[in-house]
Amino acid sequence: MANTITLALQATEIKITAAIKNAQLFLDIQKEFGSFSDFIWAYLPDKKPIINQRKSLKDLPARTELSDRISSDLKKRGFKFFGTTICYAHMQATGMINDHIEGCIAG
């Protein structure tokens, strides 16, 4: 039991350290590009959202080549815990990607 608690605390410490480092890197990107928004939206053609035509939930990808590219760039800059799946979810949540299913009232 003690080993499990020790491992959990170590994992938590790693994540906290990564969150602090990611915040510092986020600020670096803001300085370099003017804003994080300018940085990340520059990956999109004409800085416009990508509108996908999805017929069902099973058509939704967990990642794309674009999320791979953005995630890779951020990893090269030192970001941790921002893989391609997390990146794609961020893109959906911020409106960079519209993956609403056909017929969805929000789409």
PDB file of C-alpha atoms in Angstrom, residues 40-98:
ATOM      1  CA  ILE A  40      -2.146  28.023 -32.821  1.00  0.00           C
ATOM      2  CA  TRP A  41      -4.625  29.481 -35.345  1.00  0.00           C
ATOM      3  CA  ALA A  42      -1.757  30.049 -37.784  1.00  0.00           C
ATOM      4  CA  TYR A  43      -1.845  26.287 -38.424  1.00  0.00           C
ATOM      5  CA  LEU A  44      -5.269  26.641 -40.067  1.00  0.00           C
ATOM      6  CA  PRO A  45      -5.743  27.759 -43.668  1.00  0.00           C
ATOM      7  CA  ASP A  46      -6.625  31.484 -43.576  1.00  0.00           C
ATOM      8  CA  LYS A  47      -6.953  31.087 -39.788  1.00  0.00           C
ATOM      9  CA  LYS A  48     -10.505  29.792 -40.341  1.00  0.00           C
ATOM     10  CA  PRO A  49     -12.114  26.826 -38.555  1.00  0.00           C
ATOM     11  CA  ILE A  50     -12.134  23.477 -40.294  1.00  0.00           C
ATOM     12  CA  ILE A  51     -15.735  22.365 -40.813  1.00  0.00           C
ATOM     13  CA  ASN A  52     -16.038  18.599 -41.056  1.00  0.00           C
ATOM     14  CA  GLN A  53     -19.076  16.673 -42.263  1.00  0.00           C
ATOM     15  CA  ARG A  54     -19.448  13.810 -39.771  1.00  0.00           C
ATOM     16  CA  LYS A  55     -22.334  11.378 -40.124  1.00  0.00           C
ATOM     17  CA  SER A  56     -21.927   9.591 -36.795  1.00  0.00           C
ATOM     18  CA  LEU A  57     -19.805   9.533 -33.669  1.00  0.00           C
ATOM     19  CA  LYS A  58     -17.770   6.642 -35.033  1.00  0.00           C
ATOM     20  CA  ASP A  59     -16.576   9.002 -37.801  1.00  0.00           C
ATOM     21  CA  LEU A  60     -14.845  11.252 -35.243  1.00  0.00           C
ATOM     22  CA  PRO A  61     -11.074  10.819 -35.160  1.00  0.00           C
ATOM     23  CA  ALA A  62      -9.035  10.928 -31.966  1.00  0.00           C
ATOM     24  CA  ARG A  63      -6.230  12.733 -33.809  1.00  0.00           C
ATOM     25  CA  THR A  64      -5.368  14.090 -37.243  1.00  0.00           C
ATOM     26  CA  GLU A  65      -2.220  14.994 -39.149  1.00  0.00           C
ATOM     27  CA  LEU A  66      -2.800  18.593 -38.080  1.00  0.00           C
ATOM     28  CA  SER A  67      -3.046  17.727 -34.381  1.00  0.00           C
ATOM     29  CA  ASP A  68       0.087  15.582 -34.841  1.00  0.00           C
ATOM     30  CA  ARG A  69       1.927  18.605 -36.278  1.00  0.00           C
ATOM     31  CA  ILE A  70       0.824  21.030 -33.557  1.00  0.00           C
ATOM     32  CA  SER A  71       1.536  18.535 -30.779  1.00  0.00           C
ATOM     33  CA  SER A  72       4.967  17.795 -32.235  1.00  0.00           C
ATOM     34  CA  ASP A  73       5.794  21.501 -32.400  1.00  0.00           C
ATOM     35  CA  LEU A  74       4.754  22.028 -28.791  1.00  0.00           C
ATOM     36  CA  LYS A  75       6.749  18.982 -27.660  1.00  0.00           C
ATOM     37  CA  LYS A  76       9.830  20.361 -29.438  1.00  0.00           C
ATOM     38  CA  ARG A  77       9.293  23.568 -27.467  1.00  0.00           C
ATOM     39  CA  GLY A  78       9.304  21.501 -24.257  1.00  0.00           C
ATOM     40  CA  PHE A  79       5.598  21.003 -23.516  1.00  0.00           C
ATOM     41  CA  LYS A  80       4.654  17.863 -21.581  1.00  0.00           C
ATOM     42  CA  PHE A  81       1.348  15.976 -21.480  1.00  0.00           C
ATOM     43  CA  PHE A  82       0.091  17.589 -24.708  1.00  0.00           C
ATOM     44  CA  GLY A  83      -0.110  14.692 -27.117  1.00  0.00           C
ATOM     45  CA  THR A  84      -1.976  14.610 -30.385  1.00  0.00           C
ATOM     46  CA  THR A  85      -5.270  13.381 -28.865  1.00  0.00           C
ATOM     47  CA  ILE A  86      -5.269  16.147 -26.250  1.00  0.00           C
ATOM     48  CA  CYS A  87      -4.369  18.598 -29.009  1.00  0.00           C
ATOM     49  CA  TYR A  88      -7.300  17.474 -31.165  1.00  0.00           C
ATOM     50  CA  ALA A  89      -9.683  17.799 -28.201  1.00  0.00           C
ATOM     51  CA  HIS A  90      -8.331  21.323 -27.606  1.00  0.00           C
ATOM     52  CA  MET A  91      -8.922  22.160 -31.271  1.00  0.00           C
ATOM     53  CA  GLN A  92     -12.536  20.958 -30.987  1.00  0.00           C
ATOM     54  CA  ALA A  93     -13.127  22.794 -27.700  1.00  0.00           C
ATOM     55  CA  THR A  94     -11.796  26.112 -29.010  1.00  0.00           C
ATOM     56  CA  GLY A  95     -13.672  26.007 -32.315  1.00  0.00           C
ATOM     57  CA  MET A  96     -10.679  25.347 -34.546  1.00  0.00           C
ATOM     58  CA  ILE A  97     -12.386  22.150 -35.669  1.00  0.00           C
ATOM     59  CA  ASN A  98     -16.146  21.723 -36.056  1.00  0.00           C
TER      60      ASN A  98
END
